Each structure stands twice: as C-alpha cells, then as structure tokens.
Short mmCIF file of C-alpha atoms in Angstrom, two decimals:
data_model
loop_
_atom_site.label_atom_id
_atom_site.label_comp_id
_atom_site.label_asym_id
_atom_site.label_seq_id
_atom_site.Cartn_x
_atom_site.Cartn_y
_atom_site.Cartn_z
CA MET A 1 -14.32 -20.42 88.25
CA SER A 2 -10.70 -21.91 86.40
CA PHE A 3 -9.48 -21.89 83.10
CA GLN A 4 -9.28 -25.52 83.24
CA THR A 5 -12.79 -26.24 84.66
CA VAL A 6 -14.21 -24.05 81.79
CA THR A 7 -11.92 -25.76 79.25
CA ARG A 8 -13.10 -29.13 80.76
CA MET A 9 -16.79 -28.12 80.90
CA LEU A 10 -17.04 -26.56 77.49
CA LEU A 11 -15.03 -29.52 75.75
CA GLY A 12 -18.06 -31.82 77.34
CA GLY A 13 -20.54 -29.26 75.17
CA PHE A 14 -18.29 -29.68 72.33
CA ALA A 15 -18.39 -33.29 72.51
CA GLU A 16 -22.23 -32.94 71.68
CA ASN A 17 -21.14 -30.94 68.44
CA GLY A 18 -18.69 -33.41 67.38
CA PHE A 19 -21.22 -36.05 67.53
CA ILE A 20 -23.75 -34.40 65.38
CA PHE A 21 -21.47 -33.44 62.82
CA ILE A 22 -19.56 -37.19 62.46
CA MET A 23 -23.23 -38.54 62.64
CA THR A 24 -25.01 -35.92 60.23
CA LEU A 25 -21.96 -36.42 57.57
CA LEU A 26 -21.69 -40.50 58.02
CA MET A 27 -25.77 -40.49 56.89
CA ALA A 28 -26.14 -37.54 54.73
CA LEU A 29 -23.11 -38.58 52.40
CA PRO A 30 -25.15 -41.65 51.33
CA LEU A 31 -28.49 -40.43 51.63
CA GLY A 32 -27.34 -37.38 49.41
CA LEU A 33 -26.38 -39.73 46.38
CA VAL A 34 -29.63 -41.32 46.66
CA ILE A 35 -31.31 -37.70 46.33
CA THR A 36 -29.00 -36.95 43.70
CA PHE A 37 -30.25 -40.00 41.80
CA GLY A 38 -33.63 -39.17 42.40
CA SER A 39 -33.61 -35.49 41.00
CA MET A 40 -31.66 -36.53 38.05
CA SER A 41 -34.43 -39.15 37.24
CA SER A 42 -35.75 -39.62 34.20
CA VAL A 43 -39.17 -40.91 35.79
CA ARG A 44 -40.70 -37.44 35.76
CA PRO A 45 -42.88 -37.83 39.18
CA VAL A 46 -39.46 -38.71 40.98
CA LYS A 47 -37.73 -36.25 39.96
CA TRP A 48 -40.05 -33.73 40.58
CA LEU A 49 -41.01 -34.59 43.87
CA THR A 50 -37.36 -34.92 44.85
CA ARG A 51 -36.78 -31.64 43.75
CA THR A 52 -39.83 -30.22 45.60
CA PHE A 53 -38.00 -31.97 48.55
CA VAL A 54 -34.97 -30.22 48.30
CA TRP A 55 -36.51 -27.16 47.21
CA ILE A 56 -38.76 -27.26 50.71
CA ILE A 57 -35.50 -28.43 52.69
CA ARG A 58 -33.45 -25.50 51.33
CA GLY A 59 -35.73 -23.15 51.21
CA THR A 60 -37.22 -23.04 55.28
CA PRO A 61 -34.44 -22.40 57.94
CA LEU A 62 -32.50 -25.34 59.68
CA MET A 63 -33.97 -23.71 63.09
CA LEU A 64 -37.54 -24.38 61.92
CA GLN A 65 -36.99 -27.73 60.59
CA LEU A 66 -34.99 -28.49 64.11
CA PHE A 67 -38.63 -27.32 65.61
CA VAL A 68 -40.75 -29.51 63.52
CA VAL A 69 -39.03 -32.52 64.36
CA MET A 70 -38.92 -31.63 68.05
CA TYR A 71 -42.40 -31.21 68.40
CA VAL A 72 -44.26 -32.47 65.25
CA PRO A 73 -43.91 -36.14 66.02
CA GLY A 74 -45.02 -35.94 69.56
CA LEU A 75 -48.03 -33.39 68.76
CA LEU A 76 -49.61 -35.64 66.29
CA PHE A 77 -48.83 -38.98 66.53
CA ASP A 78 -47.86 -39.15 70.11
CA VAL A 79 -44.47 -40.53 69.19
CA GLN A 80 -41.69 -40.15 71.66
CA MET A 81 -38.05 -40.43 70.71
CA PRO A 82 -36.07 -43.13 72.54
CA ASP A 83 -33.62 -42.08 75.10
CA HIS A 84 -30.78 -44.24 73.86
CA MET A 85 -28.47 -45.01 70.86
CA PHE A 86 -26.91 -47.87 69.85
CA GLY A 87 -27.60 -48.92 73.90
CA ILE A 88 -26.22 -45.78 75.16
CA PRO A 89 -27.99 -43.27 77.05
CA VAL A 90 -28.34 -40.21 75.07
CA ASN A 91 -30.90 -36.95 75.50
CA PRO A 92 -33.87 -37.92 73.74
CA ARG A 93 -33.80 -34.70 71.81
CA MET A 94 -30.52 -35.46 70.31
CA TYR A 95 -32.66 -37.82 67.86
CA SER A 96 -34.71 -34.87 66.49
CA ALA A 97 -31.39 -33.03 66.20
CA LEU A 98 -29.70 -35.55 64.01
CA ILE A 99 -33.04 -36.31 61.80
CA ALA A 100 -33.15 -32.31 61.17
CA PHE A 101 -29.25 -32.58 60.42
CA VAL A 102 -29.30 -35.32 58.27
CA ILE A 103 -32.21 -34.53 56.08
CA ASN A 104 -30.90 -30.69 55.68
CA TYR A 105 -27.51 -31.68 54.69
CA ALA A 106 -28.26 -34.71 52.31
CA ALA A 107 -30.34 -31.77 50.55
CA TYR A 108 -27.69 -29.54 50.35
CA ILE A 109 -25.18 -32.30 49.41
CA SER A 110 -27.22 -33.99 46.87
CA GLU A 111 -27.01 -30.67 44.90
CA ILE A 112 -23.29 -30.59 45.12
CA TYR A 113 -23.23 -34.48 43.78
CA ARG A 114 -25.37 -33.45 40.96
CA GLY A 115 -23.39 -30.64 40.16
CA GLY A 116 -20.34 -32.67 40.04
CA ILE A 117 -21.96 -35.40 38.11
CA GLU A 118 -23.75 -33.28 35.46
CA SER A 119 -20.20 -31.32 34.98
CA ILE A 120 -18.63 -34.49 33.51
CA PRO A 121 -18.41 -34.04 29.59
CA LYS A 122 -20.81 -36.11 27.62
CA GLY A 123 -17.50 -37.48 25.72
CA GLN A 124 -16.25 -39.62 29.05
CA TYR A 125 -19.76 -41.92 29.03
CA GLU A 126 -19.55 -42.42 25.39
CA ALA A 127 -15.74 -43.23 25.43
CA GLY A 128 -17.25 -45.45 27.79
CA GLN A 129 -19.88 -46.89 26.24
CA VAL A 130 -18.10 -47.35 23.01
CA LEU A 131 -15.23 -49.71 24.68
CA GLY A 132 -18.16 -51.85 25.70
CA MET A 133 -18.49 -51.02 29.77
CA THR A 134 -21.91 -51.39 31.21
CA ARG A 135 -23.42 -48.53 32.85
CA GLY A 136 -22.23 -49.29 36.46
CA GLN A 137 -18.69 -49.63 35.59
CA ILE A 138 -18.60 -46.16 33.27
CA PHE A 139 -19.97 -44.35 36.61
CA PHE A 140 -17.26 -46.10 39.27
CA LYS A 141 -14.37 -46.40 36.91
CA VAL A 142 -14.88 -43.70 34.33
CA VAL A 143 -17.00 -40.93 36.45
CA LEU A 144 -16.93 -41.32 39.97
CA MET A 145 -13.40 -40.28 40.50
CA GLN A 146 -13.65 -37.40 38.30
CA VAL A 147 -16.62 -36.45 39.99
CA VAL A 148 -14.89 -36.73 43.56
CA LYS A 149 -12.23 -34.37 42.27
CA ARG A 150 -14.76 -31.75 40.90
CA ILE A 151 -16.96 -31.80 44.41
CA ILE A 152 -13.98 -31.59 46.97
CA PRO A 153 -13.89 -27.54 47.14
CA PRO A 154 -17.78 -27.16 47.41
CA MET A 155 -17.81 -30.31 50.07
CA GLY A 156 -15.41 -28.64 51.93
CA ASN A 157 -17.34 -25.67 52.18
CA GLU A 158 -20.31 -27.16 53.29
CA ILE A 159 -18.73 -29.51 55.82
CA ILE A 160 -17.27 -26.53 57.44
CA THR A 161 -20.54 -24.80 57.50
CA LEU A 162 -21.60 -28.14 59.37
CA VAL A 163 -19.33 -27.31 62.16
CA LYS A 164 -20.76 -24.40 62.81
CA ASP A 165 -24.52 -25.23 62.39
CA THR A 166 -24.40 -27.79 65.13
CA SER A 167 -24.63 -25.21 67.63
CA LEU A 168 -28.21 -24.61 66.09
CA ALA A 169 -29.28 -27.92 68.10
CA ARG A 170 -29.14 -25.86 71.33
CA VAL A 171 -32.48 -24.32 70.47
CA ILE A 172 -34.19 -27.85 71.07
CA ALA A 173 -32.26 -28.26 74.39
CA VAL A 174 -29.35 -30.26 73.09
CA GLN A 175 -26.46 -29.34 75.59
CA GLU A 176 -23.89 -28.46 72.96
CA ILE A 177 -21.39 -25.86 74.02
CA LEU A 178 -22.99 -22.61 73.33
CA TRP A 179 -25.67 -23.99 75.62
CA ILE A 180 -23.18 -24.73 78.25
CA ALA A 181 -21.32 -21.33 77.39
CA GLU A 182 -24.66 -19.66 78.29
CA GLU A 183 -24.92 -20.92 81.44
CA PHE A 184 -21.51 -19.07 82.88
CA THR A 185 -22.94 -15.93 81.45
CA ALA A 186 -26.19 -16.58 83.90
CA LYS A 187 -23.37 -16.63 86.84
CA GLY A 188 -22.11 -13.44 85.32
CA ILE A 189 -19.20 -15.07 83.44
CA ILE A 190 -18.90 -13.71 80.16
CA TRP A 191 -15.57 -14.64 78.65
CA PRO A 192 -16.22 -18.66 78.05
CA LEU A 193 -18.92 -17.81 75.70
CA PHE A 194 -16.34 -16.04 73.52
CA TYR A 195 -13.82 -18.73 74.11
CA THR A 196 -16.32 -21.08 72.44
CA GLY A 197 -15.03 -19.33 69.01
CA VAL A 198 -11.51 -20.98 69.68
CA TYR A 199 -13.15 -24.60 70.08
CA PHE A 200 -14.75 -23.90 66.21
CA LEU A 201 -11.64 -22.40 64.74
CA VAL A 202 -9.48 -25.16 65.52
CA PHE A 203 -11.83 -27.69 64.38
CA CYS A 204 -12.08 -26.03 61.32
CA GLY A 205 -8.58 -25.13 60.57
CA ILE A 206 -8.22 -29.16 61.31
CA LEU A 207 -10.91 -29.71 58.53
CA THR A 208 -9.17 -26.80 56.16
CA LEU A 209 -5.84 -28.52 56.30
CA LEU A 210 -7.37 -31.87 56.06
CA PHE A 211 -9.68 -30.61 52.57
CA GLY A 212 -6.53 -28.98 51.47
CA TYR A 213 -4.31 -32.08 51.45
CA ILE A 214 -7.03 -34.08 49.81
CA GLU A 215 -7.14 -31.54 46.65
CA LYS A 216 -3.29 -31.77 46.44
CA LYS A 217 -3.62 -35.57 46.53
CA LEU A 218 -6.10 -35.76 43.51
CA ASN A 219 -4.03 -32.99 41.88
CA TYR A 220 -1.79 -36.06 40.02
CA TYR A 221 -3.94 -35.37 36.77
CA ARG A 222 -5.79 -32.72 35.26
CA GLY A 223 -9.38 -32.52 33.82
CA MET B 1 -19.56 -61.51 1.76
CA ALA B 2 -19.33 -58.25 2.60
CA ILE B 3 -18.19 -57.06 6.53
CA LEU B 4 -20.31 -54.37 6.64
CA GLU B 5 -23.75 -54.04 5.34
CA VAL B 6 -25.94 -50.89 5.81
CA ARG B 7 -29.14 -50.23 4.26
CA ASN B 8 -31.27 -47.36 3.84
CA LEU B 9 -30.27 -45.97 7.50
CA LYS B 10 -32.71 -42.76 8.44
CA LYS B 11 -32.29 -40.94 11.61
CA ASN B 12 -34.16 -37.51 12.91
CA PHE B 13 -33.34 -35.07 15.43
CA GLY B 14 -36.92 -33.82 16.17
CA ASP B 15 -38.10 -32.42 12.97
CA THR B 16 -34.38 -32.48 11.41
CA GLN B 17 -33.98 -35.32 9.09
CA VAL B 18 -30.04 -35.89 9.60
CA LEU B 19 -29.71 -39.30 7.73
CA LYS B 20 -32.29 -39.80 4.77
CA GLY B 21 -31.69 -43.00 4.09
CA VAL B 22 -27.75 -44.13 3.73
CA GLY B 23 -26.63 -47.66 2.56
CA PHE B 24 -23.59 -49.09 1.55
CA THR B 25 -21.36 -52.25 1.87
CA LEU B 26 -17.73 -52.47 2.74
CA GLU B 27 -15.35 -55.77 2.27
CA LYS B 28 -12.71 -56.80 4.84
CA GLY B 29 -9.26 -54.87 4.86
CA GLU B 30 -11.49 -51.71 2.99
CA VAL B 31 -10.69 -47.94 4.14
CA LEU B 32 -13.93 -46.12 3.55
CA ALA B 33 -13.36 -42.41 3.46
CA VAL B 34 -16.32 -40.16 4.47
CA ILE B 35 -16.28 -36.88 2.92
CA GLY B 36 -18.70 -33.90 3.22
CA SER B 37 -19.47 -30.66 4.65
CA SER B 38 -20.25 -30.08 7.83
CA GLY B 39 -24.04 -31.20 8.84
CA SER B 40 -23.86 -33.62 6.13
CA GLY B 41 -24.61 -36.45 8.66
CA LYS B 42 -21.28 -37.93 8.50
CA THR B 43 -20.69 -38.17 12.24
CA THR B 44 -24.58 -39.57 12.79
CA LEU B 45 -23.56 -42.25 10.31
CA LEU B 46 -20.57 -43.22 12.75
CA ARG B 47 -22.39 -42.76 15.98
CA CYS B 48 -25.52 -44.85 14.33
CA LEU B 49 -22.98 -47.57 13.84
CA ASN B 50 -21.31 -47.57 17.20
CA PHE B 51 -25.04 -47.55 18.83
CA LEU B 52 -25.03 -44.17 20.30
CA GLU B 53 -27.53 -43.04 18.36
CA THR B 54 -30.21 -45.34 17.53
CA PRO B 55 -31.09 -45.23 13.80
CA ASP B 56 -35.16 -44.46 13.09
CA CYS B 57 -35.14 -46.77 10.28
CA GLY B 58 -33.06 -49.34 8.25
CA GLU B 59 -30.52 -52.08 8.89
CA ILE B 60 -26.80 -53.04 10.54
CA ILE B 61 -25.34 -55.90 9.35
CA VAL B 62 -21.91 -57.22 10.36
CA ASN B 63 -20.57 -60.42 8.72
CA GLY B 64 -24.04 -61.31 7.73
CA GLU B 65 -25.20 -61.17 11.18
CA THR B 66 -28.06 -58.49 11.96
CA LEU B 67 -27.24 -56.10 14.72
CA PHE B 68 -29.89 -53.50 13.89
CA ASN B 69 -33.13 -53.67 12.28
CA SER B 70 -35.70 -51.08 12.64
CA ASP B 71 -38.41 -53.34 11.53
CA SER B 72 -37.92 -56.28 14.49
CA ARG B 73 -37.81 -55.27 17.53
CA SER B 74 -34.82 -56.74 19.03
CA SER B 75 -34.61 -56.23 22.77
CA LYS B 76 -32.35 -52.79 23.50
CA SER B 77 -30.88 -54.01 26.83
CA ASP B 78 -27.80 -53.23 28.22
CA VAL B 79 -26.22 -56.46 27.50
CA GLU B 80 -27.01 -56.68 23.95
CA ILE B 81 -26.27 -53.25 22.86
CA ARG B 82 -23.22 -53.97 24.44
CA LYS B 83 -22.33 -57.20 22.71
CA LYS B 84 -22.73 -55.18 19.07
CA ARG B 85 -20.66 -52.20 19.95
CA LEU B 86 -17.93 -54.42 20.30
CA HIS B 87 -17.87 -55.10 16.74
CA PHE B 88 -17.13 -51.56 16.19
CA GLY B 89 -14.37 -49.14 17.90
CA LEU B 90 -14.78 -45.47 17.54
CA VAL B 91 -12.03 -42.77 17.84
CA PHE B 92 -13.67 -39.40 18.85
CA GLN B 93 -12.59 -35.82 17.23
CA SER B 94 -11.99 -34.70 21.08
CA PHE B 95 -10.28 -38.23 21.95
CA ASN B 96 -11.96 -38.40 25.48
CA LEU B 97 -9.41 -40.33 27.31
CA PHE B 98 -9.85 -41.01 30.80
CA PRO B 99 -7.70 -37.93 32.66
CA GLN B 100 -7.38 -39.64 35.86
CA TYR B 101 -5.59 -43.08 34.15
CA THR B 102 -2.12 -43.23 32.97
CA LEU B 103 -1.57 -43.92 29.00
CA LEU B 104 -1.33 -47.73 30.06
CA LYS B 105 -4.50 -48.00 32.36
CA ASN B 106 -6.46 -45.82 29.43
CA VAL B 107 -5.47 -48.62 27.03
CA SER B 108 -6.16 -51.63 29.29
CA LEU B 109 -9.19 -50.57 31.30
CA ALA B 110 -12.00 -51.67 29.00
CA VAL B 111 -10.08 -55.04 28.18
CA GLU B 112 -9.63 -55.86 32.00
CA LEU B 113 -13.24 -54.96 32.85
CA LEU B 114 -14.38 -57.39 29.90
CA ALA B 115 -11.87 -60.17 30.72
CA ARG B 116 -14.00 -60.10 34.26
CA GLU B 117 -16.76 -61.67 32.34
CA ARG B 118 -14.71 -64.60 31.32
CA GLY B 119 -15.64 -68.20 32.81
CA ASP B 120 -11.62 -68.55 33.92
CA TYR B 121 -11.07 -64.89 35.42
CA LYS B 122 -10.91 -66.04 38.93
CA GLN B 123 -8.36 -68.83 38.62
CA ASN B 124 -5.72 -67.23 36.15
CA LYS B 125 -6.37 -63.64 37.12
CA SER B 126 -2.82 -62.53 37.59
CA GLU B 127 -1.64 -64.38 34.26
CA ILE B 128 -4.90 -62.42 32.41
CA LEU B 129 -3.72 -58.83 33.95
CA ARG B 130 -0.36 -59.60 32.79
CA GLU B 131 -1.41 -60.73 29.04
CA ILE B 132 -3.54 -57.64 29.04
CA GLY B 133 -0.72 -55.02 30.07
CA ALA B 134 1.84 -56.37 27.61
CA SER B 135 -0.37 -56.42 25.12
CA ALA B 136 -1.11 -52.46 26.18
CA ARG B 137 2.16 -52.10 26.09
CA GLU B 138 2.89 -53.41 22.57
CA ILE B 139 -0.04 -51.20 21.40
CA LEU B 140 1.01 -48.29 22.40
CA GLU B 141 4.58 -48.68 21.31
CA ARG B 142 2.99 -49.29 18.13
CA VAL B 143 1.50 -45.90 18.17
CA GLY B 144 4.93 -44.49 18.95
CA LEU B 145 4.46 -44.06 22.81
CA SER B 146 6.20 -46.69 24.67
CA ASP B 147 8.28 -44.17 26.28
CA LYS B 148 4.92 -42.72 28.01
CA LEU B 149 3.07 -45.40 29.31
CA ASP B 150 2.98 -43.87 32.81
CA ALA B 151 2.18 -40.47 31.86
CA TYR B 152 -1.27 -38.92 32.43
CA PRO B 153 -3.08 -37.43 29.70
CA PHE B 154 -2.82 -33.81 30.24
CA GLN B 155 0.68 -34.04 29.89
CA LEU B 156 0.71 -35.21 26.05
CA SER B 157 0.13 -33.02 22.91
CA GLY B 158 -3.37 -33.36 21.16
CA GLY B 159 -1.38 -35.57 18.73
CA GLN B 160 -0.02 -38.05 21.11
CA GLN B 161 -3.67 -37.71 23.01
CA GLN B 162 -5.13 -38.83 20.00
CA ARG B 163 -2.68 -41.51 19.24
CA VAL B 164 -3.45 -43.27 22.93
CA ALA B 165 -7.19 -42.96 21.88
CA ILE B 166 -6.15 -45.10 18.68
CA ALA B 167 -4.40 -47.42 21.04
CA ARG B 168 -7.34 -47.44 23.13
CA ALA B 169 -9.86 -48.72 20.62
CA LEU B 170 -7.43 -51.11 19.31
CA ALA B 171 -7.00 -52.88 22.51
CA LEU B 172 -10.15 -54.42 22.02
CA LYS B 173 -10.17 -55.57 18.51
CA PRO B 174 -12.92 -54.09 16.86
CA GLU B 175 -13.73 -55.85 13.43
CA ILE B 176 -14.41 -52.27 12.17
CA LEU B 177 -12.47 -49.44 13.55
CA CYS B 178 -13.92 -45.73 12.99
CA PHE B 179 -12.79 -42.61 13.37
CA ASP B 180 -14.51 -39.44 13.63
CA GLU B 181 -12.54 -36.79 12.27
CA PRO B 182 -9.60 -37.97 14.16
CA THR B 183 -7.39 -34.69 13.46
CA SER B 184 -10.07 -31.79 13.09
CA ALA B 185 -9.46 -30.88 17.11
CA LEU B 186 -5.41 -30.69 16.41
CA ASP B 187 -3.44 -27.83 15.46
CA PRO B 188 -2.01 -28.69 11.99
CA GLU B 189 1.32 -29.51 12.76
CA LEU B 190 0.31 -32.50 14.68
CA THR B 191 -2.23 -34.25 12.19
CA GLY B 192 0.31 -35.51 10.32
CA GLU B 193 1.53 -37.64 13.06
CA VAL B 194 -2.04 -39.08 13.58
CA LEU B 195 -2.44 -39.56 9.89
CA LYS B 196 0.77 -41.64 9.64
CA VAL B 197 -0.36 -43.76 12.74
CA ILE B 198 -4.12 -44.42 10.92
CA ARG B 199 -2.21 -45.27 7.65
CA GLY B 200 -0.08 -47.67 9.45
CA LEU B 201 -2.92 -49.74 10.48
CA LYS B 202 -4.54 -50.55 6.85
CA SER B 203 -3.96 -54.42 6.34
CA SER B 204 -5.94 -56.84 5.02
CA GLU B 205 -7.90 -58.06 8.30
CA ARG B 206 -8.46 -53.96 9.48
CA THR B 207 -11.43 -52.58 8.06
CA MET B 208 -11.82 -49.16 8.63
CA ILE B 209 -14.25 -46.00 8.08
CA VAL B 210 -12.80 -42.49 8.39
CA VAL B 211 -14.67 -39.62 8.41
CA THR B 212 -12.20 -36.85 7.27
CA HIS B 213 -11.68 -33.21 5.77
CA GLU B 214 -8.37 -34.14 4.87
CA MET B 215 -8.81 -34.69 1.08
CA GLU B 216 -5.11 -35.98 0.47
CA PHE B 217 -5.35 -38.64 3.19
CA ALA B 218 -8.32 -39.89 2.07
CA ARG B 219 -7.52 -40.13 -1.53
CA ASN B 220 -4.10 -41.90 -0.56
CA VAL B 221 -5.22 -44.66 1.99
CA ALA B 222 -8.92 -44.99 1.01
CA ASP B 223 -10.10 -48.16 -0.92
CA LYS B 224 -13.60 -46.45 -1.37
CA VAL B 225 -14.99 -42.82 -0.83
CA ILE B 226 -18.09 -41.79 -0.08
CA PHE B 227 -19.25 -38.11 -0.62
CA MET B 228 -22.15 -37.11 1.87
CA ALA B 229 -24.41 -34.18 1.31
CA ASP B 230 -27.93 -33.82 2.98
CA GLY B 231 -28.09 -36.51 5.04
CA LEU B 232 -27.85 -38.70 1.68
CA ILE B 233 -24.84 -40.41 -0.34
CA GLU B 234 -24.25 -38.11 -3.11
CA GLU B 235 -21.12 -39.88 -4.61
CA GLU B 236 -19.26 -43.13 -3.95
CA GLY B 237 -16.65 -45.17 -5.71
CA THR B 238 -12.79 -45.83 -5.71
CA ALA B 239 -10.50 -42.80 -4.68
CA GLU B 240 -9.93 -41.98 -8.25
CA GLU B 241 -13.37 -41.90 -9.31
CA VAL B 242 -14.72 -39.63 -6.43
CA PHE B 243 -11.65 -37.62 -6.59
CA ASP B 244 -10.32 -37.45 -10.19
CA ARG B 245 -13.51 -37.91 -12.37
CA PRO B 246 -16.74 -36.66 -10.03
CA LYS B 247 -20.18 -37.19 -11.73
CA SER B 248 -22.16 -34.94 -9.15
CA GLN B 249 -22.55 -31.40 -9.65
CA ARG B 250 -22.20 -31.14 -5.85
CA THR B 251 -19.29 -33.17 -5.30
CA LYS B 252 -17.78 -30.82 -7.75
CA ALA B 253 -18.52 -27.75 -6.28
CA PHE B 254 -17.66 -29.01 -2.89
CA PHE B 255 -14.22 -30.01 -4.10
CA THR B 256 -13.87 -26.22 -5.91
CA ASN B 257 -14.90 -24.70 -2.50
CA TYR B 258 -12.58 -26.88 -0.73
CA LYS B 259 -9.63 -26.02 -2.82
CA LYS B 260 -10.08 -22.50 -2.75
CA SER B 261 -9.96 -22.16 1.06
#
C-alpha cells in the first residue's frame, strides 16, 4: 500500500470529520445562544428545564448520546433517518451523528456564552439604560462585542475539542478517518493508524493560529 | 414652576428602608449638592430619578409632567421608561465607558441610536450623522479632550475617563444632569480637573444634582444643599445655611467628623 494511496484514503475519511465539524459549528453556535437565553430566563420553569437539559447533556458521555440518537428513533418510533442531505446522498448515520453532536456542543457552548454575558459588569447595562438605549441596542451595541472578546479563549478550546471528538462518530459506523485507518490494521498495516494523528495536528494547528489571530485583532481595546 | 419636584420618595431593598420619604424641589439652572455619609440613600435617590430603581412610593414631576407616581399604575414598558429617562442624565462613580469604542463613539453612540427613530432619518442619514459627529467633537472639546477623539478609554487616566463620561451624558442634552460621586473613584490629584469641568457646566439652562463628598466643591458651586441621613433629608438650604449655620445636631456632627478625617 503506497503512502500516497493511504494519504488519499485517509483524506477521504477526514472529509467526514470535517463535515461533522463544520455542520456542528454552524448549528450549535446559534442553538447554544438560544439555550443560553433559556438558562438565563427570568421565567423559572424555562430556566430550570433548560438547566436540567444542560445537566443531562453535559453529564452523560457523548458516545452514549450517539447510541441513543442512533437506535432510539428506530426502536421506539420506527423512524428511519433519510439517506440524503440537501439532495446529496449521505450515510443515514450521518444524521444521527450530527444530531448528537449539535445537541451536545450547543449545551457546552451555551455555558460559554452564559459565562461571557454574566461577566459583563452591570454598569455597562446601566450606562446604556441611562443613555436611553433599548434592551436590544444595549445587547447588540454595548454588550455583545465585549462578550465575544471574552469568550474567544474558551470557545477556541471547545472548538479544538470538537475536531477530535468528531472521530467518535465511528461508534455508529460513520466512516471517518479512524474507521478507515482501522480497516488498514485489519489487513496487517499499522502505520496509517498513527498517521491519522498528523491530520488532526495540522487541522488543530490551523485553528490555533486562527484563534490567535482573532484574539490579536480584538486586542485593540482592553476591558 | 420648579423643573423638578420630588415628593415622598420611598425605596426598600428587602427589609432595609433606604429612602424613607424624600422630597424636594429644584428650579431651572440650580445646582443641588447632596451630601451625607455612606448608606444615607444619596445614590439610591439618584438611581430612582434615573429609573434604574423603581421607588416603592412617591412622585417624580419634571416640568409639571408626572413621570412617576406610585399610586397610578402607569405603564412600565421599555419604551415609556426610556422616554422618561431622557429627561435625566447620569454620570456614574465608576465612569462605565464603553471600552470597545473610541471616545468620539462613546459620546455619539446613544445620540446616533436615538436619531434612528426620527422620521427623516433615512433620507438625511449622512447629514444627521455628520451633525452628531460634529456636536460630539464640540462637547469633547469642552471637557478638554479634543486631542483624544480616537483614543480608547483604557488609554486614559481616571480623570479623563470621567470627563468623557460627562461629555457622553451631555450629548443627549438632558434637562437635569446627575452626578453620582463623580470623583470618589479618582486619585486625589485627578479630582480637580473633573470638578473644574462640572463647575464650568453651571449655567442658567442646566440643572444639576451632584452627590458628593467634596465639601469645598459643594459649598462653592451649589445653590442648594441637602444633607441626608438614614434615608431622610435631615437638613436643606443654601450652601451658607447648611455649611455655616447648620441647625440639626446630626449635620453638625457630620461636619465635625468630616473635618477630623
């Protein structure tokens, strides 16, 4: 098995990881904000329901959540996951994987947002109020930029964790990079398994640089 | 007619009565200094006037218009309260500037947002924004910061930051400008520049309420002085009356302690 063939095949597997990564971020980042508003709601039942939900999601293994999303709809409701996405044929298991990842990451990300929002001093809100701003204006014009700056480091952490977590999708037979590499070991070739590490390292390296860049960009002010 | 009339204002936080029935009137162009020890309710009074706290009881009347009356359940919608707030401006003890914006933007932001509600905003947008920018520059010049328009708050000293906060409050042209211990968070050598700016604002058009621990300043600038103790007005009158001939024992004791420290 040539180095080039292995590289190409692993890259095919890593495309699945990349797909899970991108789709999870696109959906979990906004969904997380919705959960944040729920967990900060002044309506108590909403607040406690949301917080219980976050507790369950953060308190159980992602691997278990993958199994639940994979098996429960079929066993209990006889629901089949569709075999295409935006008209493109996909492995129906990809749906299960994405649902589990989006819910799991939205729960973690919501807590990052909450920490960021609650860290903004009350005086910032009051200054906006006294200047006649609406709640919306205070959030979007005064608070949001400050929240973004404060949550960049924990968000970078979370996003880098997601890159590596994507390979968990193999437990429900999504053929991501580690799945492909394991097929090589079955044929008695072990090195592709270790080679997969390079893919993750390079990808996370790029993300690290990106986050460093964003942090630097936002460093034009302090506070 | 008085520009501001406050009647029987009461405010509790849980079981603690912070204001126990405060009332006073203020004429247009007057400067009122509110003095008293910590915990006497001075700050809460200002926060009630600016609708950051809702009083439990009492009335607030500006220019004959009742802005707050605890007896009538006036609507407490965001829009309503926002309108009422604009009669007042507030300068905070801790400045509360917006760190991500330049000084110019700190001063012009709220005015720009408010201008969006004007009927002709869409047609004359660029002209309106230019005017707002120009008047923000002018105000910053008046507080002596015309060379720092594009600086960010963290690059300034505390005194400069507080001057920006004053400029920011002035930009909305409030009828009554309130200061909540504007120099208490400053190093002693920086209080002078801020007090000088406040003194310079005194005019027949501008009514001001200053909560302060700077007795010299209060004596020199205020037309009227209120001494608060335990959530009540213990003594009020002109600066000379309160400072030179206090009637109440508590006022006398306060000044004695103040001079000692």
